[in-house]
């Protein structure tokens, strides 16, 4: 993000530009705006506060996003970062041992992981994702357990009390989670509290936790529902993730970072 206007812009022009950048990019950060617009971070925070009061933006941790952030459908997400998601899924599949029990979250990357598990005899897969259920529906060698509950049509995943109740009767060797966004401090970002609650319980029921997130998800905070990360976990992302973006995650004492 760059501009040639700098301090010559009026406050009104600067705020209009900030609003346009948020609309175009989906989310902005205070530090980036301050640097590109050649003003202080305090000035940017005041601008964001005013725009939020006017209903033009929504504040996030460290920045802002559109006031009406829209959750993409599963079909829309399937078309994004397909090569990166498949590399991540292949790496994850190689970490699953014979006869293990694994938890697969709903989502496109975990759906690709399920695809690579179709021939794993003796494997047990627990999932709330329709994509995974579809991938494994005719995989006779794999035992499949569904966490059925209330279906979120837009993400094609089951959530809610019934899914949570089933999960309380189960444990897993590993859990593989997706994310709409991932923040080193706040954890996994999703569109609803039902999603984050189930993710948090999934993490508690598995011995090892893996978050499968392509580089576009790192540092992204599109919504306001969060699932905190455990003390020890593994981030699996793609090699497009920059050192700057990965730095906050590498600073976490219990996090292992893998870029494939």
Short mmCIF file of C-alpha atoms in Angstrom, two decimals:
data_model
loop_
_atom_site.label_atom_id
_atom_site.label_comp_id
_atom_site.label_asym_id
_atom_site.label_seq_id
_atom_site.Cartn_x
_atom_site.Cartn_y
_atom_site.Cartn_z
CA UNK A 1 0.00 0.00 0.00
CA UNK A 2 1.48 3.35 -1.02
CA UNK A 3 0.40 6.90 -1.77
CA UNK A 4 1.98 10.14 -2.91
CA UNK A 5 -0.32 12.42 -0.92
CA UNK A 6 1.26 12.20 2.54
CA UNK A 7 0.73 15.15 4.90
CA UNK A 8 -0.57 17.40 2.05
CA UNK A 9 -3.93 15.61 2.29
CA UNK A 10 -6.71 17.15 4.32
CA UNK A 11 -8.20 15.07 7.13
CA UNK A 12 -11.31 14.50 5.03
CA UNK A 13 -9.29 13.31 2.04
CA UNK A 14 -7.23 11.01 4.26
CA UNK A 15 -10.32 9.43 5.80
CA UNK A 16 -11.93 8.97 2.40
CA UNK A 17 -8.78 7.21 1.21
CA UNK A 18 -8.72 5.00 4.30
CA UNK A 19 -12.35 4.03 3.70
CA UNK A 20 -11.54 3.17 0.07
CA UNK A 21 -8.50 1.09 1.06
CA UNK A 22 -10.54 -0.88 3.56
CA UNK A 23 -13.19 -1.57 0.93
CA UNK A 24 -10.61 -2.68 -1.64
CA UNK A 25 -8.35 -4.71 0.66
CA UNK A 26 -10.87 -6.08 3.13
CA UNK A 27 -8.73 -5.11 6.13
CA UNK A 28 -6.01 -2.58 6.99
CA UNK A 29 -3.52 -2.17 9.82
CA UNK A 30 -2.75 1.02 11.75
CA UNK A 31 1.02 0.77 11.26
CA UNK A 32 0.75 0.31 7.49
CA UNK A 33 -1.68 3.21 7.12
CA UNK A 34 0.49 5.53 9.21
CA UNK A 35 3.57 4.73 7.17
CA UNK A 36 1.93 5.00 3.75
CA UNK A 37 0.03 8.20 4.59
CA UNK A 38 3.00 9.80 6.42
CA UNK A 39 1.08 10.55 9.60
CA UNK A 40 1.31 9.24 13.15
CA UNK A 41 -0.36 6.08 14.36
CA UNK A 42 -2.37 8.20 16.81
CA UNK A 43 -3.78 10.17 13.88
CA UNK A 44 -4.77 6.96 12.11
CA UNK A 45 -6.43 5.62 15.27
CA UNK A 46 -8.47 8.82 15.57
CA UNK A 47 -9.47 8.53 11.91
CA UNK A 48 -10.53 4.91 12.38
CA UNK A 49 -12.49 5.76 15.53
CA UNK A 50 -14.38 8.52 13.71
CA UNK A 51 -15.10 6.33 10.68
CA UNK A 52 -16.31 3.59 13.03
CA UNK A 53 -18.64 6.03 14.82
CA UNK A 54 -20.03 7.01 11.42
CA UNK A 55 -20.71 3.35 10.64
CA UNK A 56 -18.29 3.26 7.72
CA UNK A 57 -15.76 0.83 9.25
CA UNK A 58 -15.48 -1.78 11.98
CA UNK A 59 -12.44 -1.75 14.27
CA UNK A 60 -10.30 -4.86 14.59
CA UNK A 61 -7.26 -5.65 16.69
CA UNK A 62 -4.63 -3.31 15.24
CA UNK A 63 -6.70 -1.97 12.36
CA UNK A 64 -10.10 -1.94 10.67
CA UNK A 65 -12.29 -3.87 8.26
CA UNK A 66 -15.51 -3.10 6.35
CA UNK A 67 -18.47 -2.45 8.62
CA UNK A 68 -20.32 -5.35 7.02
CA UNK A 69 -17.70 -8.03 6.49
CA UNK A 70 -19.14 -10.82 4.36
CA UNK A 71 -18.32 -14.45 5.03
CA UNK A 72 -17.42 -16.19 1.75
CA UNK A 73 -19.27 -19.38 0.92
CA UNK A 74 -17.48 -22.73 0.84
CA UNK A 75 -17.76 -22.68 -2.94
CA UNK A 76 -16.04 -19.30 -3.13
CA UNK A 77 -13.25 -20.43 -0.79
CA UNK A 78 -12.71 -23.61 -2.79
CA UNK A 79 -11.51 -21.53 -5.75
CA UNK A 80 -8.91 -19.63 -3.67
CA UNK A 81 -5.25 -20.70 -3.18
CA UNK A 82 -5.98 -24.18 -4.48
CA UNK A 83 -2.34 -25.21 -5.06
CA UNK A 84 -1.27 -23.89 -1.65
CA UNK A 85 -4.10 -25.68 0.13
CA UNK A 86 -3.27 -28.96 -1.57
CA UNK A 87 0.41 -28.74 -0.58
CA UNK A 88 -0.61 -28.04 2.99
CA UNK A 89 -3.05 -30.95 2.93
CA UNK A 90 -0.46 -33.36 1.51
CA UNK A 91 2.03 -32.38 4.23
CA UNK A 92 -0.61 -32.94 6.90
CA UNK A 93 -1.59 -36.33 5.45
CA UNK A 94 2.01 -37.49 5.70
CA UNK A 95 1.97 -36.76 9.46
CA UNK A 96 -0.96 -39.06 10.15
CA UNK A 97 0.09 -42.52 11.23
CA UNK A 98 -1.58 -45.85 10.60
CA UNK A 99 -4.61 -46.63 12.78
CA UNK A 100 -4.68 -43.12 14.28
CA UNK A 101 -7.84 -41.22 15.16
CA UNK A 102 -7.93 -37.68 13.75
CA UNK A 103 -10.31 -34.76 14.03
CA UNK A 104 -10.91 -32.79 10.83
CA UNK A 105 -12.52 -29.38 11.02
CA UNK A 106 -14.96 -28.16 8.37
CA UNK A 107 -13.33 -26.26 5.51
CA UNK A 108 -11.64 -26.43 2.12
CA UNK A 109 -8.10 -27.28 3.24
CA UNK A 110 -9.29 -29.99 5.60
CA UNK A 111 -11.46 -31.26 2.75
CA UNK A 112 -8.31 -31.65 0.65
CA UNK A 113 -6.68 -33.45 3.57
CA UNK A 114 -9.59 -35.89 3.67
CA UNK A 115 -9.09 -36.54 -0.05
CA UNK A 116 -5.52 -37.67 0.63
CA UNK A 117 -6.71 -40.03 3.39
CA UNK A 118 -9.15 -42.04 1.29
CA UNK A 119 -6.95 -45.14 1.07
CA UNK A 120 -5.79 -45.21 4.71
CA UNK A 121 -6.94 -48.55 6.08
CA UNK A 122 -7.50 -48.57 9.82
CA UNK A 123 -7.79 -44.79 10.12
CA UNK A 124 -10.63 -43.17 12.07
CA UNK A 125 -11.76 -39.68 11.03
CA UNK A 126 -14.04 -37.56 13.21
CA UNK A 127 -15.43 -34.50 11.45
CA UNK A 128 -18.09 -31.81 11.41
CA UNK A 129 -17.42 -30.96 7.75
CA UNK A 130 -19.65 -31.98 4.87
CA UNK A 131 -16.72 -31.72 2.46
CA UNK A 132 -14.82 -34.32 4.45
CA UNK A 133 -17.88 -36.54 4.76
CA UNK A 134 -18.34 -36.38 0.98
CA UNK A 135 -14.68 -37.19 0.33
CA UNK A 136 -14.81 -40.22 2.62
CA UNK A 137 -18.36 -41.41 1.89
CA UNK A 138 -17.14 -44.31 -0.28
CA UNK A 139 -13.74 -44.79 1.43
CA UNK A 140 -14.58 -48.17 2.92
CA UNK A 141 -11.17 -48.53 4.59
CA UNK A 142 -11.70 -45.42 6.75
CA UNK A 143 -14.00 -45.33 9.77
CA UNK A 144 -15.91 -42.04 9.77
CA UNK A 145 -17.66 -40.43 12.75
CA UNK A 146 -19.79 -37.34 12.11
CA UNK A 147 -20.22 -34.54 14.63
CA UNK A 148 -23.75 -33.80 13.49
CA UNK A 149 -25.62 -30.79 14.81
CA UNK A 150 -26.90 -27.54 13.33
CA UNK A 151 -25.61 -27.07 9.79
CA UNK A 152 -24.12 -23.73 8.75
CA UNK A 153 -25.07 -23.71 5.10
CA UNK A 154 -22.49 -21.11 4.08
CA UNK A 155 -19.55 -23.11 5.47
CA UNK A 156 -21.15 -26.56 5.15
CA UNK A 157 -20.14 -27.55 8.65
CA UNK A 158 -22.07 -28.74 11.69
CA UNK A 159 -21.91 -26.73 14.92
CA UNK A 160 -23.87 -26.31 18.13
CA UNK A 161 -24.75 -28.32 21.23
CA UNK A 162 -25.34 -31.66 19.50
CA UNK A 163 -21.95 -31.58 17.77
CA UNK A 164 -20.31 -30.54 21.03
CA UNK A 165 -22.07 -33.32 22.97
CA UNK A 166 -20.82 -35.97 20.54
CA UNK A 167 -17.30 -34.58 20.82
CA UNK A 168 -17.30 -34.94 24.63
CA UNK A 169 -17.46 -38.73 24.14
CA UNK A 170 -14.39 -38.83 21.88
CA UNK A 171 -10.66 -38.18 21.84
CA UNK A 172 -8.18 -37.99 18.96
CA UNK A 173 -4.48 -38.31 18.31
CA UNK A 174 -4.42 -35.18 16.15
CA UNK A 175 -6.77 -32.36 15.20
CA UNK A 176 -6.50 -30.35 11.96
CA UNK A 177 -8.27 -27.00 11.99
CA UNK A 178 -9.03 -24.40 9.35
CA UNK A 179 -9.42 -20.66 9.91
CA UNK A 180 -10.97 -17.55 8.36
CA UNK A 181 -8.10 -15.64 9.95
CA UNK A 182 -5.24 -16.32 12.33
CA UNK A 183 -3.69 -13.91 14.82
CA UNK A 184 -0.71 -14.87 16.98
CA UNK A 185 -2.19 -13.11 20.00
CA UNK A 186 -5.92 -13.79 19.65
CA UNK A 187 -5.98 -17.19 17.94
CA UNK A 188 -8.34 -18.51 15.26
CA UNK A 189 -10.84 -16.04 13.81
CA UNK A 190 -14.24 -17.18 12.55
CA UNK A 191 -17.59 -15.65 11.63
CA UNK A 192 -19.54 -17.11 14.55
CA UNK A 193 -19.07 -18.04 18.19
CA UNK A 194 -20.54 -21.49 17.51
CA UNK A 195 -17.62 -22.19 15.18
CA UNK A 196 -14.95 -20.95 17.59
CA UNK A 197 -16.48 -22.80 20.54
CA UNK A 198 -16.39 -26.09 18.64
CA UNK A 199 -12.82 -25.48 17.46
CA UNK A 200 -11.72 -24.80 21.03
CA UNK A 201 -13.30 -28.04 22.20
CA UNK A 202 -11.70 -29.93 19.31
CA UNK A 203 -8.29 -28.69 20.42
CA UNK A 204 -8.99 -29.85 23.96
CA UNK A 205 -9.88 -33.37 22.78
CA UNK A 206 -6.69 -34.02 20.77
CA UNK A 207 -3.11 -34.71 21.80
CA UNK A 208 -1.64 -32.67 18.91
CA UNK A 209 -3.08 -29.51 17.36
CA UNK A 210 -2.45 -28.40 13.77
CA UNK A 211 -3.84 -25.24 12.18
CA UNK A 212 -3.91 -25.41 8.38
CA UNK A 213 -3.91 -21.83 7.09
CA UNK A 214 -2.63 -20.56 3.76
CA UNK A 215 -0.63 -17.34 3.88
CA UNK A 216 -3.63 -15.10 3.09
CA UNK A 217 -5.13 -16.02 6.48
CA UNK A 218 -2.11 -15.01 8.57
CA UNK A 219 -2.72 -11.78 10.45
CA UNK A 220 -6.21 -11.51 8.97
CA UNK A 221 -8.99 -10.53 11.40
CA UNK A 222 -12.19 -10.41 9.31
CA UNK A 223 -14.58 -11.22 12.14
CA UNK A 224 -14.88 -10.87 15.91
CA UNK A 225 -15.24 -14.47 17.14
CA UNK A 226 -12.06 -16.15 18.39
CA UNK A 227 -10.78 -19.54 19.50
CA UNK A 228 -7.63 -19.19 21.66
CA UNK A 229 -4.71 -21.40 20.70
CA UNK A 230 -3.24 -23.95 23.13
CA UNK A 231 0.22 -23.74 24.65
CA UNK A 232 1.64 -26.14 22.05
CA UNK A 233 0.46 -26.28 18.43
CA UNK A 234 1.69 -26.37 14.83
CA UNK A 235 0.94 -23.82 12.11
CA UNK A 236 1.07 -25.27 8.61
CA UNK A 237 1.06 -22.58 5.92
CA UNK A 238 2.47 -22.06 2.43
CA UNK A 239 5.85 -20.74 1.36
CA UNK A 240 4.35 -17.41 0.25
CA UNK A 241 4.18 -16.36 3.90
CA UNK A 242 6.77 -13.64 4.47
CA UNK A 243 9.21 -13.57 7.38
CA UNK A 244 7.46 -10.44 8.66
CA UNK A 245 4.06 -12.11 8.69
CA UNK A 246 5.43 -15.25 10.37
CA UNK A 247 7.46 -13.37 13.00
CA UNK A 248 4.63 -13.03 15.58
CA UNK A 249 3.92 -16.75 15.32
CA UNK A 250 7.59 -17.72 15.60
CA UNK A 251 7.77 -15.64 18.79
CA UNK A 252 5.22 -17.88 20.51
CA UNK A 253 7.13 -20.31 22.76
CA UNK A 254 4.95 -23.36 22.06
CA UNK A 255 4.31 -22.89 18.34
CA UNK A 256 5.99 -24.86 15.57
CA UNK A 257 5.89 -23.16 12.14
CA UNK A 258 5.90 -25.14 8.89
CA UNK A 259 5.78 -23.49 5.44
CA UNK A 260 5.35 -25.88 2.51
#
